mmCIF file of C-alpha atoms in Angstrom:
data_model
loop_
_atom_site.group_PDB
_atom_site.id
_atom_site.type_symbol
_atom_site.label_atom_id
_atom_site.label_comp_id
_atom_site.label_asym_id
_atom_site.label_seq_id
_atom_site.Cartn_x
_atom_site.Cartn_y
_atom_site.Cartn_z
ATOM 1 C CA MET R 1 0.178 -0.147 0.051
ATOM 2 C CA GLU R 2 1.656 3.316 -1.043
ATOM 3 C CA GLU R 3 2.350 5.357 1.847
ATOM 4 C CA THR R 4 1.064 9.654 1.654
ATOM 5 C CA ILE R 5 2.307 11.863 3.847
ATOM 6 C CA SER R 6 -0.308 15.177 5.116
ATOM 7 C CA LEU R 7 0.800 18.516 5.667
ATOM 8 C CA ARG R 8 -0.376 17.785 9.490
ATOM 9 C CA GLU R 9 1.907 15.065 9.363
ATOM 10 C CA LEU R 10 4.546 17.201 8.215
ATOM 11 C CA PHE R 11 3.818 20.725 10.049
ATOM 12 C CA ALA R 12 3.736 17.672 13.369
ATOM 13 C CA VAL R 13 7.040 16.689 12.599
ATOM 14 C CA LEU R 14 8.274 20.177 12.414
ATOM 15 C CA ARG R 15 6.587 20.854 16.581
ATOM 16 C CA LYS R 16 7.843 17.933 17.553
ATOM 17 C CA ARG R 17 11.479 18.364 16.882
ATOM 18 C CA LEU R 18 11.351 22.599 16.667
ATOM 19 C CA TRP R 19 13.845 23.003 19.655
ATOM 20 C CA LEU R 20 16.268 21.209 17.130
ATOM 21 C CA ILE R 21 15.656 23.717 14.725
ATOM 22 C CA VAL R 22 16.162 26.342 16.832
ATOM 23 C CA LEU R 23 19.253 25.067 18.285
ATOM 24 C CA ILE R 24 21.144 24.771 15.160
ATOM 25 C CA THR R 25 19.403 28.170 13.675
ATOM 26 C CA ILE R 26 21.294 29.562 16.926
ATOM 27 C CA ILE R 27 24.158 28.393 17.189
ATOM 28 C CA ALA R 28 24.461 29.366 13.026
ATOM 29 C CA ALA R 29 23.542 32.714 13.348
ATOM 30 C CA THR R 30 26.108 32.677 16.694
ATOM 31 C CA VAL R 31 29.039 31.155 14.816
ATOM 32 C CA SER R 32 28.718 33.524 11.238
ATOM 33 C CA ALA R 33 28.378 36.387 13.799
ATOM 34 C CA VAL R 34 31.628 35.369 15.679
ATOM 35 C CA ILE R 35 33.163 34.811 12.923
ATOM 36 C CA SER R 36 31.979 38.310 10.979
ATOM 37 C CA PHE R 37 32.978 40.456 13.421
ATOM 38 C CA PHE R 38 35.713 39.192 15.179
ATOM 39 C CA VAL R 39 37.231 36.896 13.073
ATOM 40 C CA LEU R 40 37.643 38.755 9.500
ATOM 41 C CA THR R 41 39.888 41.435 8.931
ATOM 42 C CA PRO R 42 37.378 44.389 6.874
ATOM 43 C CA VAL R 43 38.404 45.082 3.675
ATOM 44 C CA TYR R 44 37.711 48.358 1.988
ATOM 45 C CA GLN R 45 37.504 49.553 -1.382
ATOM 46 C CA SER R 46 38.475 52.692 -3.470
ATOM 47 C CA LYS R 47 38.793 52.933 -6.787
ATOM 48 C CA THR R 48 39.962 56.209 -9.360
ATOM 49 C CA GLN R 49 39.015 56.535 -13.238
ATOM 50 C CA ILE R 50 41.057 56.752 -15.726
ATOM 51 C CA LEU R 51 40.131 58.367 -19.635
ATOM 52 C CA ILE R 52 41.045 56.659 -23.076
ATOM 53 C CA ASN R 53 41.977 59.292 -24.840
ATOM 54 C CA GLN R 54 43.757 59.924 -28.347
ATOM 55 C CA ALA R 55 45.646 63.095 -29.238
ATOM 56 C CA LYS R 56 44.435 65.433 -31.675
ATOM 57 C CA ASN R 57 45.812 67.657 -34.192
ATOM 58 C CA ASP R 58 44.022 69.652 -37.256
ATOM 59 C CA GLN R 59 44.309 67.354 -39.407
ATOM 60 C CA GLN R 60 41.971 64.668 -37.184
ATOM 61 C CA LEU R 61 38.490 64.860 -36.488
ATOM 62 C CA TYR R 62 36.203 63.289 -33.751
ATOM 63 C CA ASN R 63 35.097 60.145 -35.156
ATOM 64 C CA ASN R 64 33.593 56.712 -34.575
ATOM 65 C CA GLN R 65 36.887 55.478 -35.735
ATOM 66 C CA ALA R 66 38.719 57.142 -33.063
ATOM 67 C CA ILE R 67 36.440 55.387 -30.748
ATOM 68 C CA GLN R 68 36.662 52.263 -31.059
ATOM 69 C CA THR R 69 40.426 52.809 -31.343
ATOM 70 C CA ASN R 70 40.610 54.026 -27.935
ATOM 71 C CA VAL R 71 37.924 51.227 -26.574
ATOM 72 C CA GLN R 72 39.566 48.401 -28.138
ATOM 73 C CA LEU R 73 43.015 50.260 -25.917
ATOM 74 C CA ILE R 74 41.022 49.856 -23.159
ATOM 75 C CA ASN R 75 42.032 45.437 -23.087
ATOM 76 C CA THR R 76 45.576 46.477 -23.530
ATOM 77 C CA TYR R 77 45.817 48.625 -21.221
ATOM 78 C CA ASN R 78 43.905 46.852 -18.742
ATOM 79 C CA ASP R 79 46.915 43.804 -18.852
ATOM 80 C CA ILE R 80 49.462 47.265 -18.680
ATOM 81 C CA ILE R 81 48.009 48.405 -15.252
ATOM 82 C CA LYS R 82 48.744 44.914 -13.439
ATOM 83 C CA SER R 83 51.977 44.681 -15.053
ATOM 84 C CA PRO R 84 54.785 44.193 -13.357
ATOM 85 C CA ALA R 85 56.230 47.568 -15.174
ATOM 86 C CA ILE R 86 53.790 49.251 -13.649
ATOM 87 C CA LEU R 87 53.015 47.637 -10.416
ATOM 88 C CA ASP R 88 56.990 47.720 -9.016
ATOM 89 C CA LYS R 89 57.258 51.814 -9.287
ATOM 90 C CA VAL R 90 54.242 51.419 -7.430
ATOM 91 C CA ILE R 91 55.397 49.373 -4.250
ATOM 92 C CA LYS R 92 58.284 51.478 -4.583
ATOM 93 C CA GLU R 93 57.198 54.600 -4.438
ATOM 94 C CA LEU R 94 54.443 54.114 -1.398
ATOM 95 C CA THR R 95 57.143 51.379 -0.108
ATOM 96 C CA LEU R 96 55.060 48.316 0.313
ATOM 97 C CA ASP R 97 55.670 45.153 1.560
ATOM 98 C CA ARG R 98 54.170 42.982 -0.864
ATOM 99 C CA SER R 99 55.343 42.027 -4.394
ATOM 100 C CA ALA R 100 53.584 42.598 -7.942
ATOM 101 C CA GLN R 101 51.823 39.854 -8.500
ATOM 102 C CA SER R 102 50.377 39.772 -4.516
ATOM 103 C CA LEU R 103 49.504 43.378 -5.704
ATOM 104 C CA SER R 104 47.648 42.769 -8.750
ATOM 105 C CA SER R 105 45.455 40.454 -7.075
ATOM 106 C CA GLN R 106 44.296 43.466 -4.987
ATOM 107 C CA ILE R 107 43.779 45.497 -8.117
ATOM 108 C CA GLN R 108 40.492 45.798 -10.250
ATOM 109 C CA VAL R 109 40.278 47.242 -13.451
ATOM 110 C CA SER R 110 36.907 47.312 -15.460
ATOM 111 C CA ASN R 111 35.020 49.880 -18.232
ATOM 112 C CA ALA R 112 31.806 50.367 -19.177
ATOM 113 C CA GLN R 113 30.756 48.359 -22.445
ATOM 114 C CA ASN R 114 31.899 51.110 -25.634
ATOM 115 C CA SER R 115 33.087 53.862 -23.066
ATOM 116 C CA GLN R 116 36.601 55.494 -23.177
ATOM 117 C CA VAL R 117 36.575 55.355 -19.474
ATOM 118 C CA ALA R 118 38.203 52.890 -17.135
ATOM 119 C CA GLN R 119 38.622 52.448 -13.514
ATOM 120 C CA ILE R 120 41.161 51.251 -11.576
ATOM 121 C CA ILE R 121 39.854 49.613 -8.175
ATOM 122 C CA VAL R 122 41.672 48.538 -5.174
ATOM 123 C CA GLN R 123 40.401 46.920 -2.003
ATOM 124 C CA ASP R 124 43.025 46.993 0.682
ATOM 125 C CA THR R 125 42.323 46.311 4.542
ATOM 126 C CA SER R 126 43.442 49.789 5.329
ATOM 127 C CA ALA R 127 41.007 52.686 3.417
ATOM 128 C CA LYS R 128 44.040 54.863 3.730
ATOM 129 C CA ARG R 129 46.199 53.023 1.747
ATOM 130 C CA ALA R 130 43.283 51.718 -0.911
ATOM 131 C CA THR R 131 43.273 54.878 -1.670
ATOM 132 C CA ASP R 132 46.734 55.534 -1.605
ATOM 133 C CA ILE R 133 47.395 53.006 -4.640
ATOM 134 C CA ALA R 134 44.584 53.424 -6.974
ATOM 135 C CA ASN R 135 45.743 57.414 -7.356
ATOM 136 C CA THR R 136 49.397 55.851 -7.158
ATOM 137 C CA THR R 137 48.584 53.382 -9.910
ATOM 138 C CA ALA R 138 46.614 55.725 -12.243
ATOM 139 C CA SER R 139 49.713 58.527 -12.179
ATOM 140 C CA VAL R 140 51.702 55.946 -12.757
ATOM 141 C CA PHE R 141 50.400 54.530 -15.065
ATOM 142 C CA GLN R 142 49.664 58.273 -17.082
ATOM 143 C CA LYS R 143 53.717 58.485 -16.873
ATOM 144 C CA GLU R 144 54.358 55.007 -18.220
ATOM 145 C CA VAL R 145 51.927 54.923 -20.860
ATOM 146 C CA PRO R 146 53.904 57.037 -23.656
ATOM 147 C CA LYS R 147 57.387 54.964 -23.190
ATOM 148 C CA ILE R 148 55.223 51.683 -23.711
ATOM 149 C CA MET R 149 52.773 52.137 -25.983
ATOM 150 C CA ASN R 150 54.216 55.695 -27.681
ATOM 151 C CA VAL R 151 51.017 57.516 -27.477
ATOM 152 C CA ASP R 152 49.925 60.245 -24.289
ATOM 153 C CA ASN R 153 46.172 59.178 -24.494
ATOM 154 C CA VAL R 154 46.008 58.607 -20.578
ATOM 155 C CA SER R 155 44.262 61.048 -18.329
ATOM 156 C CA VAL R 156 43.290 61.041 -14.979
ATOM 157 C CA LEU R 157 39.433 61.490 -14.763
ATOM 158 C CA SER R 158 38.786 61.613 -10.648
ATOM 159 C CA LYS R 159 41.030 60.470 -8.245
ATOM 160 C CA ALA R 160 39.990 58.527 -5.337
ATOM 161 C CA THR R 161 39.070 60.000 -1.923
ATOM 162 C CA LEU R 162 39.189 58.635 1.484
ATOM 163 C CA ALA R 163 36.255 59.511 3.573
ATOM 164 C CA GLN R 164 35.828 60.320 6.446
ATOM 165 C CA SER R 165 33.524 57.624 7.969
ATOM 166 C CA ALA R 166 34.495 55.105 5.241
ATOM 167 C CA SER R 167 32.849 52.036 5.722
ATOM 168 C CA PRO R 168 34.812 48.117 4.324
ATOM 169 C CA ILE R 169 32.855 46.518 1.686
ATOM 170 C CA LYS R 170 33.389 43.269 3.088
ATOM 171 C CA PRO R 171 32.481 41.492 5.776
ATOM 172 C CA GLN R 172 29.365 42.151 5.957
ATOM 173 C CA PRO R 173 28.298 40.887 9.421
ATOM 174 C CA PHE R 174 24.161 41.393 9.447
ATOM 175 C CA LEU R 175 24.375 39.400 5.832
ATOM 176 C CA ASN R 176 26.280 37.197 6.442
ATOM 177 C CA VAL R 177 24.196 36.030 9.731
ATOM 178 C CA ALA R 178 20.621 36.789 7.699
ATOM 179 C CA ILE R 179 21.891 33.843 5.057
ATOM 180 C CA ALA R 180 23.238 31.687 8.613
ATOM 181 C CA ILE R 181 19.797 31.292 9.932
ATOM 182 C CA VAL R 182 18.392 31.211 6.334
ATOM 183 C CA VAL R 183 20.842 28.327 6.148
ATOM 184 C CA GLY R 184 20.660 27.144 9.445
ATOM 185 C CA LEU R 185 16.363 26.843 9.204
ATOM 186 C CA MET R 186 16.968 24.857 6.528
ATOM 187 C CA VAL R 187 20.203 22.240 7.816
ATOM 188 C CA GLY R 188 16.985 22.560 10.912
ATOM 189 C CA VAL R 189 14.277 21.665 9.095
ATOM 190 C CA GLY R 190 16.111 19.154 6.914
ATOM 191 C CA LEU R 191 17.564 16.756 9.797
ATOM 192 C CA SER R 192 14.441 16.892 11.412
ATOM 193 C CA PHE R 193 12.670 15.254 8.798
ATOM 194 C CA LEU R 194 16.205 12.624 7.989
ATOM 195 C CA LEU R 195 16.077 11.539 12.008
ATOM 196 C CA GLU R 196 12.135 11.058 11.809
ATOM 197 C CA TYR R 197 12.689 8.812 8.394
ATOM 198 C CA LEU R 198 15.140 7.015 10.333
ATOM 199 C CA ASP R 199 12.730 6.482 13.593
ATOM 200 C CA ASN R 200 11.572 3.468 12.778
ATOM 201 C CA THR R 201 9.910 2.768 17.019
ATOM 202 C CA LEU R 202 6.307 2.076 17.305
ATOM 203 C CA LYS R 203 4.760 4.567 19.305
ATOM 204 C CA THR R 204 0.526 5.034 18.863
ATOM 205 C CA GLU R 205 -1.605 2.580 18.099
ATOM 206 C CA GLN R 206 -1.618 4.283 14.108
ATOM 207 C CA ASP R 207 2.434 3.200 13.520
ATOM 208 C CA ILE R 208 0.892 -0.620 14.575
ATOM 209 C CA GLU R 209 -2.294 -0.216 11.998
ATOM 210 C CA LYS R 210 -0.112 0.648 9.555
ATOM 211 C CA LEU R 211 2.712 -2.069 9.545
ATOM 212 C CA LEU R 212 1.065 -4.543 10.296
ATOM 213 C CA GLU R 213 -2.208 -3.338 7.797
ATOM 214 C CA LEU R 214 -4.788 -4.727 10.672
ATOM 215 C CA PRO R 215 -7.172 -3.098 12.883
ATOM 216 C CA VAL R 216 -5.988 -2.354 16.181
ATOM 217 C CA MET R 217 -8.153 -4.566 19.022
ATOM 218 C CA GLY R 218 -7.519 -2.927 22.193
ATOM 219 C CA ILE R 219 -4.607 -1.227 24.102
ATOM 220 C CA VAL R 220 -2.778 -2.393 27.400
ATOM 221 C CA THR R 221 -2.438 0.704 29.593
ATOM 222 C CA THR R 222 0.311 1.293 32.081
ATOM 223 C CA ILE R 223 -0.319 0.069 35.225
ATOM 224 C CA LYS R 224 1.623 2.673 37.888
ATOM 225 C CA ASP R 225 3.124 0.587 40.933
ATOM 226 C CA VAL R 226 1.072 0.267 43.729
ATOM 227 C CA PRO R 227 2.799 1.932 46.671
ATOM 228 C CA ARG R 228 3.853 -0.661 49.552
ATOM 229 C CA VAL R 229 2.055 0.157 53.047
ATOM 230 C CA SER R 230 3.984 0.116 56.343
ATOM 231 C CA ASN R 231 3.182 -2.283 59.432
ATOM 232 C CA VAL R 232 2.335 0.472 61.503
ATOM 233 C CA GLN R 233 -0.287 1.966 58.126
ATOM 234 C CA GLN R 234 -1.447 -1.554 58.360
ATOM 235 C CA ALA R 235 -2.454 -2.190 61.635
ATOM 236 C CA ASP R 236 -3.925 0.839 62.233
ATOM 237 C CA LEU R 237 -6.199 0.633 58.682
ATOM 238 C CA ASN R 238 -7.214 -2.710 60.038
ATOM 239 C CA ALA R 239 -8.113 -0.965 63.685
ATOM 240 C CA ARG R 240 -10.350 0.957 60.965
ATOM 241 C CA VAL R 241 -12.013 -1.586 58.967
ATOM 242 C CA PRO R 242 -15.284 -3.290 61.004
ATOM 243 C CA GLN R 243 -14.778 -7.035 61.629
ATOM 244 C CA ARG R 244 -18.133 -9.256 61.124
ATOM 245 C CA GLY R 245 -21.780 -8.509 62.867
ATOM 246 C CA GLU R 246 -19.644 -4.847 64.021
ATOM 247 C CA LYS R 247 -21.035 -1.776 63.536
ATOM 248 C CA PHE R 248 -18.490 0.517 61.952
ATOM 249 C CA GLY R 249 -17.603 3.129 64.466
ATOM 250 C CA SER R 250 -19.101 1.540 67.791
#
């Protein structure tokens, strides 16, 4: 016979193991909060913008072909910005204690589609150092491009600034705790159903009917132990019980 599970049975399982679901959720949220607030190091982000624009002369008009050339050059410039030729000078100028490869992992260069503006985005555990790296990278790149590409078509559009109340971009403790709560609920609910599925003990007469497919004819209730009576209590009880032929209370 095919078994079916009703919504009432599902809610009964959740209500039965509600303590487990709540416990797992609290543990997940607590662990996430402790790691986010006390373990993970805050990371700050700063960015600067550079403009890729070919120099024009009197005979050259500003047309779509020139724009497309500048856009295509951005892809090449992205690689140059993160190359040791630029980052080694940035490290030397800022006296950073890291390699060019390590600094390159902190820098991201991006631009919108068909845009001549590129963004140099830097992430660091120090907000001030992230700002300095972004500005220095843009400045060094602007100086070195004419030597590398034989063109002078880069200008700094906007410099990175250090806000007075800079907030880290990661970790985000409250978001992490919210995600941990959702994950904890999912794990708790899943574990509750798993434990219920693995529990094959018979607890009610309905379980017996499902297993044997026979109706239950009777139930033997639990009989509590009768308390023992001491000798003094027994003698007092015998004195209170009237003997044959006697009236009670005479």
